[in-house]
XYZ file of C-alpha atoms in Angstrom:
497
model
C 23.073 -47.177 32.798
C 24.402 -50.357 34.276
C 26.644 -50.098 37.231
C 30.112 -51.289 37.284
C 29.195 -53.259 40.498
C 26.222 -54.139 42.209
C 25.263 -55.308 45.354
C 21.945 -56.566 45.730
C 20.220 -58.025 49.239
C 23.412 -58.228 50.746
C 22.906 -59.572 54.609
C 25.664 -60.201 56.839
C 24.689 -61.610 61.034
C 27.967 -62.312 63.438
C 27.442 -64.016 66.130
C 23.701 -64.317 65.190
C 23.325 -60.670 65.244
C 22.551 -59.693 61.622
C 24.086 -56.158 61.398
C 23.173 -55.897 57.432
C 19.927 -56.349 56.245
C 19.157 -56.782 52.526
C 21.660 -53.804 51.525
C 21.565 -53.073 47.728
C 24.953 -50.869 46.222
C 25.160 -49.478 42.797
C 28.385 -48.089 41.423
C 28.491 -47.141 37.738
C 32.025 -46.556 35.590
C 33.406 -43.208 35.986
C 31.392 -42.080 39.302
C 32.174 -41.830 43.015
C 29.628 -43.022 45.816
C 30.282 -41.336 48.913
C 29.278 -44.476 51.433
C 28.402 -43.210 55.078
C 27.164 -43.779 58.512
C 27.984 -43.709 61.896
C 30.024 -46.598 63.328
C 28.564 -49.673 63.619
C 26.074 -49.033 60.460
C 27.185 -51.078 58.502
C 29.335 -49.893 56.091
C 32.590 -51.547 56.446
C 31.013 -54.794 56.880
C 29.404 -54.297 53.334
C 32.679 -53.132 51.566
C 34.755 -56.139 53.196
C 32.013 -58.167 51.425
C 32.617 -56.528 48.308
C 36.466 -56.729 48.826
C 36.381 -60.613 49.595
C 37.231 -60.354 53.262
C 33.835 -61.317 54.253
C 31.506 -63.744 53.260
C 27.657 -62.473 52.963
C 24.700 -64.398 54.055
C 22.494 -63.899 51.326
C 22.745 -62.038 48.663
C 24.439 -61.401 45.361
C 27.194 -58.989 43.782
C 27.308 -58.828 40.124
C 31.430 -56.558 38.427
C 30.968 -55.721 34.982
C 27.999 -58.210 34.293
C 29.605 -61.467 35.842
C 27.313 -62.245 38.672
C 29.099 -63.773 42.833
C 27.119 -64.948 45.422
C 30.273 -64.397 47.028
C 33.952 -63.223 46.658
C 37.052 -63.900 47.667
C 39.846 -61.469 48.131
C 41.258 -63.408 45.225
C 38.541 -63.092 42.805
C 37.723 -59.373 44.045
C 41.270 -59.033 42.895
C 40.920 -60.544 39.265
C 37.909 -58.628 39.391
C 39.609 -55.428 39.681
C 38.260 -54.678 43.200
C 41.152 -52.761 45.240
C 40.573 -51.740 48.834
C 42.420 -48.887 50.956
C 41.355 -50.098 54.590
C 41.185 -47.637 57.176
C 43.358 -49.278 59.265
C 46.881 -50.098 57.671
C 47.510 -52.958 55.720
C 51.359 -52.643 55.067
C 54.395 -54.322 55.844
C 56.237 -51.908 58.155
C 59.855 -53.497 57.714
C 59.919 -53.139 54.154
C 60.295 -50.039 52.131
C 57.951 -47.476 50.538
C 59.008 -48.628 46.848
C 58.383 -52.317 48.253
C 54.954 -51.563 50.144
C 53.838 -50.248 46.646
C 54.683 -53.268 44.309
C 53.575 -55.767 47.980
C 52.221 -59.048 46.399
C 53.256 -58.429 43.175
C 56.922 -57.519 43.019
C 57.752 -57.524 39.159
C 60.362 -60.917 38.442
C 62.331 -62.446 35.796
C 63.932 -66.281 36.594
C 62.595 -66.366 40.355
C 64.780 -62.752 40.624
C 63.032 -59.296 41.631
C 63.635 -56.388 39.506
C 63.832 -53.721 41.550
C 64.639 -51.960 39.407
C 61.165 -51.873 37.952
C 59.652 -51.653 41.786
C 61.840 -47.855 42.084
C 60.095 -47.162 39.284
C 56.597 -47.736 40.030
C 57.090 -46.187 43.079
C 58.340 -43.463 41.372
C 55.437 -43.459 39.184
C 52.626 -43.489 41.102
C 53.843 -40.939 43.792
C 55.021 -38.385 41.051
C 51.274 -38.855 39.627
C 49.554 -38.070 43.350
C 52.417 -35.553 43.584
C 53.820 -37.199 47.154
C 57.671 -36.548 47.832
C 58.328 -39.309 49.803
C 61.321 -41.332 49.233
C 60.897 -45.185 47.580
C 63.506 -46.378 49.900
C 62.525 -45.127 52.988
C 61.125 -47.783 55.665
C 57.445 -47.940 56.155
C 57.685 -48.521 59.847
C 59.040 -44.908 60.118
C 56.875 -42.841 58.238
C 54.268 -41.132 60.137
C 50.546 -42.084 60.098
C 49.442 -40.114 57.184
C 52.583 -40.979 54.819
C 51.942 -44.279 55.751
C 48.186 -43.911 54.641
C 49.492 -41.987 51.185
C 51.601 -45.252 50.538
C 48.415 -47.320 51.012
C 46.533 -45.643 48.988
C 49.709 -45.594 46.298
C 49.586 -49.334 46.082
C 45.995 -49.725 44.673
C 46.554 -46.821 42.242
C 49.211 -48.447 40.912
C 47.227 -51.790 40.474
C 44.753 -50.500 37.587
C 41.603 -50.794 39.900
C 38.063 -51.088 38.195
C 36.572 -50.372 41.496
C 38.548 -48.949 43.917
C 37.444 -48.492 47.640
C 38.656 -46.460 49.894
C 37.854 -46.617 53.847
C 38.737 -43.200 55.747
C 41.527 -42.259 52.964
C 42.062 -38.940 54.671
C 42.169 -39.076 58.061
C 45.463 -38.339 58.867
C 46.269 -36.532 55.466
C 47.261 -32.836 55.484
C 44.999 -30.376 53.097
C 47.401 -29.796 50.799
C 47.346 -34.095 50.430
C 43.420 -34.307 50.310
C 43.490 -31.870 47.757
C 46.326 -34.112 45.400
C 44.299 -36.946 46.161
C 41.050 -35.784 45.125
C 42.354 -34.392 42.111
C 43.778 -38.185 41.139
C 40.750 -39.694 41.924
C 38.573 -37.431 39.661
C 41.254 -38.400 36.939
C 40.358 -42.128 37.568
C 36.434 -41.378 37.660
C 37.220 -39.311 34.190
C 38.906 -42.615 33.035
C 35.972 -44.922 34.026
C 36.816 -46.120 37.408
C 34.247 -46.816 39.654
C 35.248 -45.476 43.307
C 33.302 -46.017 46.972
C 34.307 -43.532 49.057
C 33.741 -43.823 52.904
C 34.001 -41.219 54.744
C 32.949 -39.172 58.037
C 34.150 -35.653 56.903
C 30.705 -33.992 55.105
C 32.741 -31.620 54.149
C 34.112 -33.740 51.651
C 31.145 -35.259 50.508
C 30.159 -32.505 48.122
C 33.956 -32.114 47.014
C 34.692 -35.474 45.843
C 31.390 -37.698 45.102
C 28.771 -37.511 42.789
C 26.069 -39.882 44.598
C 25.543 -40.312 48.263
C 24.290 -43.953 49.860
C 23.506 -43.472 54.249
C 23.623 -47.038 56.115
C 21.659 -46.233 58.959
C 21.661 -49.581 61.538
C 22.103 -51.781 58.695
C 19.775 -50.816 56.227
C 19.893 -48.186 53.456
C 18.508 -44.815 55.210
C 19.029 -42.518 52.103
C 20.703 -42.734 48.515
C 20.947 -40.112 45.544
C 22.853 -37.895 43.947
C 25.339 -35.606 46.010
C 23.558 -32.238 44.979
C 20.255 -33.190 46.260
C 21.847 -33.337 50.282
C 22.925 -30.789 51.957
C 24.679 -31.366 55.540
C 21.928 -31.143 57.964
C 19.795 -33.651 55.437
C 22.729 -36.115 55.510
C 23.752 -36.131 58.973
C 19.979 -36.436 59.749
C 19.962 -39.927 57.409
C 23.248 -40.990 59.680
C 21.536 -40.453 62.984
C 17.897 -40.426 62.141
C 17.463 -37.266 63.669
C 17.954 -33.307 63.193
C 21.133 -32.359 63.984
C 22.350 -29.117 65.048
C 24.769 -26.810 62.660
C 28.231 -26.611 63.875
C 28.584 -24.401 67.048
C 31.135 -23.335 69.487
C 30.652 -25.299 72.907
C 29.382 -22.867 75.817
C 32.069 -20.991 77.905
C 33.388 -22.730 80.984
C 30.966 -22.067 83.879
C 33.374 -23.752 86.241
C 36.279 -22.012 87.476
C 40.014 -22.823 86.295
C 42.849 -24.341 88.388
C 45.432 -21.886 88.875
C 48.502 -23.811 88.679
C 48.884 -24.988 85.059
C 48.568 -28.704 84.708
C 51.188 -27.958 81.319
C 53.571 -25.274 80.622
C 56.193 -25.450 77.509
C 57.821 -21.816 77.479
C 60.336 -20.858 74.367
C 60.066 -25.091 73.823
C 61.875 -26.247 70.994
C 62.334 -30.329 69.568
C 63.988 -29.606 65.969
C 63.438 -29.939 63.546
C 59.937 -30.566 64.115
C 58.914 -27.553 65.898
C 60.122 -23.963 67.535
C 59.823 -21.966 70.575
C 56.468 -23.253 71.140
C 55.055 -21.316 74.937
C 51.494 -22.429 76.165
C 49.658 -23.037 79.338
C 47.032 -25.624 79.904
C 45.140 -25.069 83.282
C 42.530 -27.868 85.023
C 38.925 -27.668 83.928
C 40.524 -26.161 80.135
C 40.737 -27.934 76.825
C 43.020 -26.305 74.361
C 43.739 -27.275 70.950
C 46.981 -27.662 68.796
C 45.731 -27.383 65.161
C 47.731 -27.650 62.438
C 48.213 -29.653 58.617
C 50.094 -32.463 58.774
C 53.749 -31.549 59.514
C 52.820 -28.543 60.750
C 54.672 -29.959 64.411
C 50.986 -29.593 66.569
C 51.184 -33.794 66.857
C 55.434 -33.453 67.665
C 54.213 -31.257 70.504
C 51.683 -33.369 72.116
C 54.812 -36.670 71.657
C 56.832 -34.715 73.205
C 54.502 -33.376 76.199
C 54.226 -37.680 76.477
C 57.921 -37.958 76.432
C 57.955 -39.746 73.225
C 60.164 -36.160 71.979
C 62.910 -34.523 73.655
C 63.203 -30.958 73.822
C 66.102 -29.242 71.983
C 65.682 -25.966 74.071
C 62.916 -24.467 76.420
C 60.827 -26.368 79.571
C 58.043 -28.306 80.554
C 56.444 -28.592 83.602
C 53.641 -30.652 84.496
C 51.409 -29.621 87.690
C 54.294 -26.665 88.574
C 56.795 -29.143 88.490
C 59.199 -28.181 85.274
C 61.455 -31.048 84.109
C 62.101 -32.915 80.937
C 59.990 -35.918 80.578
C 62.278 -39.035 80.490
C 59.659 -41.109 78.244
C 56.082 -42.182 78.664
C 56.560 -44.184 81.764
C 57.549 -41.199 83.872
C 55.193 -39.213 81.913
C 52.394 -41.981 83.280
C 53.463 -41.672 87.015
C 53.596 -37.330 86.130
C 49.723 -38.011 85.399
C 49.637 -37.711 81.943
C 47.589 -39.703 79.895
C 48.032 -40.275 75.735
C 45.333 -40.895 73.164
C 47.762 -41.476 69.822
C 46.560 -41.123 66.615
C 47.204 -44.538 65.317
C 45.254 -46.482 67.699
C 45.404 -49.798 66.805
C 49.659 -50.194 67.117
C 50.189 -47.239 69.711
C 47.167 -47.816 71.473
C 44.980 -51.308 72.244
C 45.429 -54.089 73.076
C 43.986 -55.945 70.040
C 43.645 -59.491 71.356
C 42.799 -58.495 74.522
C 39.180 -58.172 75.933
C 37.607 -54.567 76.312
C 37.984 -54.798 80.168
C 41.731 -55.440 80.247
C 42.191 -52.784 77.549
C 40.343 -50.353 80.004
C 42.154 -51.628 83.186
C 45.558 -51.475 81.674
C 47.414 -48.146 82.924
C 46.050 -49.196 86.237
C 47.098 -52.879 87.680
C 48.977 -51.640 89.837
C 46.037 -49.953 91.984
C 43.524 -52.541 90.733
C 46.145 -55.715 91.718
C 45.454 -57.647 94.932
C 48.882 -58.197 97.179
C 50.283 -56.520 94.933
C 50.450 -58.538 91.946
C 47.122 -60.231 91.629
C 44.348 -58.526 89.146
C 40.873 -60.614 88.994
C 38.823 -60.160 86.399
C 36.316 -58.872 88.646
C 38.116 -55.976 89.376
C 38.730 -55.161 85.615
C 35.166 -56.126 84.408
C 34.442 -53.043 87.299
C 36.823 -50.440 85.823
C 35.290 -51.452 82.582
C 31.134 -51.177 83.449
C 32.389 -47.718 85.448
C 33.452 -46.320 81.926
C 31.307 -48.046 79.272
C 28.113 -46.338 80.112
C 29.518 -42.397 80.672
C 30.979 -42.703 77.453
C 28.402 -44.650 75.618
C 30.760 -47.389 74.337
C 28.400 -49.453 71.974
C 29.084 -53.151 72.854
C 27.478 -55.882 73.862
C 28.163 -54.364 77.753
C 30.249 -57.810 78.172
C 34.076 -56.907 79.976
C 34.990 -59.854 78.207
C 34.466 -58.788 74.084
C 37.545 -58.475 72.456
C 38.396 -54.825 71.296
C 39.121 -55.391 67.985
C 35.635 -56.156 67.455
C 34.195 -53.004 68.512
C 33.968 -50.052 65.545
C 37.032 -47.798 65.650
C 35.306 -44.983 66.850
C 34.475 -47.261 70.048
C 37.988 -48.621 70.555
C 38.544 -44.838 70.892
C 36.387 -44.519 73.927
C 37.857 -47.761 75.278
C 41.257 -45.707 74.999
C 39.898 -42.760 76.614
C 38.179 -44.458 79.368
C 41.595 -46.321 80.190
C 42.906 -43.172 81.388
C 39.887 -42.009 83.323
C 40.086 -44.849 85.204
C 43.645 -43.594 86.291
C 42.296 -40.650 87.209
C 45.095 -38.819 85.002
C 44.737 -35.302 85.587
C 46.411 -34.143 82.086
C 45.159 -35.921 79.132
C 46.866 -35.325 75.752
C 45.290 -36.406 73.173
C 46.607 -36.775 69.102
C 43.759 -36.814 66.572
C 40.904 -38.058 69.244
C 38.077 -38.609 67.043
C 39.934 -39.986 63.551
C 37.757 -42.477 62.376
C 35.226 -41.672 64.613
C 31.334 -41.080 62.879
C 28.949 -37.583 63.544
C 27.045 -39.073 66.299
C 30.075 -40.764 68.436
C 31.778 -37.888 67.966
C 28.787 -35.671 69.593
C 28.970 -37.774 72.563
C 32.788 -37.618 72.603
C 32.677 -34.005 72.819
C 30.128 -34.007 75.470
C 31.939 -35.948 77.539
C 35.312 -34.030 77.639
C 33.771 -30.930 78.299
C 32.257 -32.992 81.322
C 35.668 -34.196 82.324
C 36.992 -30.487 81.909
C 34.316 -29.476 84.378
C 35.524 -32.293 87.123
C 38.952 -29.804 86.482
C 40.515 -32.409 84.052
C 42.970 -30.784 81.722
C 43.100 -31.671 78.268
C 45.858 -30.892 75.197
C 44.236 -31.644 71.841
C 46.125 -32.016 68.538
C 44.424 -32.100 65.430
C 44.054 -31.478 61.823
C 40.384 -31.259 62.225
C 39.373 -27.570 62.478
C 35.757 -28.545 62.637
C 36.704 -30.473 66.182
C 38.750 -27.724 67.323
C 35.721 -25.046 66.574
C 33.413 -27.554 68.934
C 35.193 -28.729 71.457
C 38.030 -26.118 72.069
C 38.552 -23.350 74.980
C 41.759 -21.994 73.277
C 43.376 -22.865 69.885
C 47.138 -22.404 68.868
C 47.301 -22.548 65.296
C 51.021 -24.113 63.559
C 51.885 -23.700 60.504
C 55.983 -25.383 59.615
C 56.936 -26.131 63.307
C 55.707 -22.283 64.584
C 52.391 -20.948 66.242
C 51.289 -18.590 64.263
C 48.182 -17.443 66.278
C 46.432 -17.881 69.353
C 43.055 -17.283 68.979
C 40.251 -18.208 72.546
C 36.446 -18.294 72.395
C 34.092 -16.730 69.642
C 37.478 -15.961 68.007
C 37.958 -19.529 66.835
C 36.311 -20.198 63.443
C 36.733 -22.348 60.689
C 37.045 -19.651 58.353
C 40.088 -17.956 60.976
C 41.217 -21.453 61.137
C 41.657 -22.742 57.745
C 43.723 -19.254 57.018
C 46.072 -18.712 59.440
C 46.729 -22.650 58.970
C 47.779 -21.713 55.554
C 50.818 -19.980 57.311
């Protein structure tokens, strides 16, 4: 059968480092390729090429028999090539309903009729079975309704070949599960769909064919049933990989005075009468579905929430955080979920990203920061957390994989020497193997007696990486559960409230 698209020899250098080699992609009408790989393999730099956004080397791409040596995002666009990046592509000062119809708002006379944009909204969220409102602002939702709009506005653009980066990340089951079903109504329908992704779990629930970019070559390719996990993750990491395990007990004792305690805490409407304790040397978990109020907890631990009812204390000293500033001089550190507009620096170079939550030690008479100083925080950080760079303080961030602008993030506040880290969805984005080493290195930083609050929607993260786990479900805790206790399968159901 002839594929939909295909991608033949497709090679890509930046900077005169090629970082795809000859990379051949089939997708055939009515099927979904899984595409995967740790960061840095290669895989968004091939779909960008297929999307328009980048321009390959060599190579050629042939959509329903009409042969490119290269596209534009204008001619992937008549070709019926949509693309749901992993990192946001809306307007966040216009509306859902706008978002949705954004570069093609239906017009009569030079006048919009929006009319007919309510409706398409309307539409296309009734079909995924989203109940979000067309005329709320973008800029407000939270991360994963903003990610369900995305993915809204190529559904409603008749895609041929529709490619999604990370669609999931920050979507609750219940949302995965609508969107799957809608996307096996497209396959059915003779859509072609890419599907990138760094949950396995999904792998076998959504695709029919897997393709591994391993360094920038093809590693593996074939059809879904013929991998199991430990197969694929070996192709991603070109090694054997452990199954999922619990991390090893502490062997290290526990600070006695908390670093956090909420008791009876309470920010309506988003959650109730939450009580916990974090101690120094302990990483505990918040895991809930999106909405469930885990990620409202861990804002408002930052002072981006203010309680309704109930205390906090940080370090034994109880008192209402006034905002993140004062949370910053408190010692607490924040890893958001959205990283790129709560977090870095984009612009910026890897070093000053690092250095940033501490000029004020770093500056010279008080107001002077050398480069020197920051290139020094940086080197201190990039090889304990094995940020893949080019080991230069001066690369912007934005050109590191997302997965390493997380480590950037994480080192920033290790260089403070924050002694409470809380930390929203820490590896979202973030591939098997970086996520291994992420792990590794909190549960080193938990042994230096660094405390650490964790929400996520990730129950496979929680099982590895987690001391304790409080399980939400609608803005309560529903469970407590601590060592051997915590398992995906205990997980999963008392999520489900």
């Amino acid at each position: 059968m002839t594929p939909l698209l295909a991608a033949r020899g497709v090679r890509k250098s930046f900077g005169g480092v090629e970082v795809l080699h000859g990379v051949d992609l089939d997708a055939a009408a009515g099927s979904i390729v899984a595409l995967l790989g740790e960061n840095g393999a290669g895989k968004s730099t091939l779909v960008k090429i297929l999307a328009g956004d980048y321009t390959p080397d060599a190579g050629e791409i042939a959509i329903g028999g009409e042969r490119y040596s290269q596209l534009t995002p204008i001619s992937a666009r008549a070709a019926g090539v949509r693309m749901i990046h992993q990192e946001f592509q809306d307007a966040p000062t216009l509306t859902v309903a706008e978002n949705i119809s954004l570069g093609r708002l239906p017009s009569r006379s030079g006048l919009v009729r929006w009319r007919e944009v309510r409706e398409r909204a309307e539409t296309v969220l009734a079909q995924m079975g989203v109940t979000l409102s067309p005329s709320a602002p973008v800029g407000k939702l939270r991360v994963g309704e903003r990610q369900v709009v995305e993915i809204a506005r190529a559904l409603s653009d008749e895609a041929r070949v529709l490619i999604l980066d990370e669609p999931t990340a920050a979507l609750s089951q219940q949302e995965v599960d609508r969107l799957f079903a809608f996307l096996r109504r497209l396959r059915d329908q003779g859509t072609a769909i890419i599907y990138i992704t760094h949950r396995l779990d999904e792998v076998h629930a959504i695709s029919d064919r897997v393709q591994v970019l391993r360094d920038g070559s093809v590693a593996a390719e074939g059809k879904t049933e013929d991998f199991d996990r430990a197969r694929l993750v070996e192709a991603m990491i070109g090694r054997a990989a452990a199954a999922l395990s619990r991390p090893p007990a502490p062997t290290w004792p526990l600070g006695e005075t908390p670093a956090l305690e909420l008791s009876a805490a309470s920010a309506e409407p988003a959650f109730r009468n939450v009580t916990l304790a974090v101690r120094p040397g302990e990483i505990v978990a918040l895991y809930g579905k999106l909405g469930a109020g885990s990620a409202e907890v861990a804002e408002t631990v930052f002072g981006l929430r203010k309680l309704t009812s109930g205390t906090l204390a940080v370090g034994g000293k109880p008192g209402t955080a006034r905002g993140p500033a004062a949370s910053i001089s408190r010692g607490v550190g924040f890893v958001p979920a959205d990283r790129k507009r709560e977090a870095i620096l984009p612009v910026r170079p890897v070093a000053e990203n690092v250095a940033a939550s501490s000029w004020r030690r770093l500056a010279k008479l008080g107001w002077l920061i050398s480069r020197r100083s920051e290139a020094a925080a940086y080197k201190r950080w990039h090889d304990a957390l094995s940020i893949r760079s080019r080991n230069d303080p001066l690369q912007p961030i934005i050109t590191l994989s997302g997965g390493n602008q997380q480590k950037v993030v994480l080192a920033r506040w290790l260089e403070r020497g924050s002694p409470l880290l809380v930390m929203i969805e820490p590896t979202r984005g973030v591939d098997v193997g970086a996520r291994a080493e992420l792990y590794a290195s909190m549960r080193e930083l938990a042994s230096d007696g660094v405390a650490m609050l964790i929400s996520t929607s990730d129950y496979e993260e929680v099982v590895q990486v987690a001391d304790r786990a409080l399980v939400m479900a609608r803005g309560d805790v529903v469970v407590e559960l601590a060592g051997d206790e915590i398992t995906t399968s205990r997980l999963l159901t008392e999520a489900g409230g």
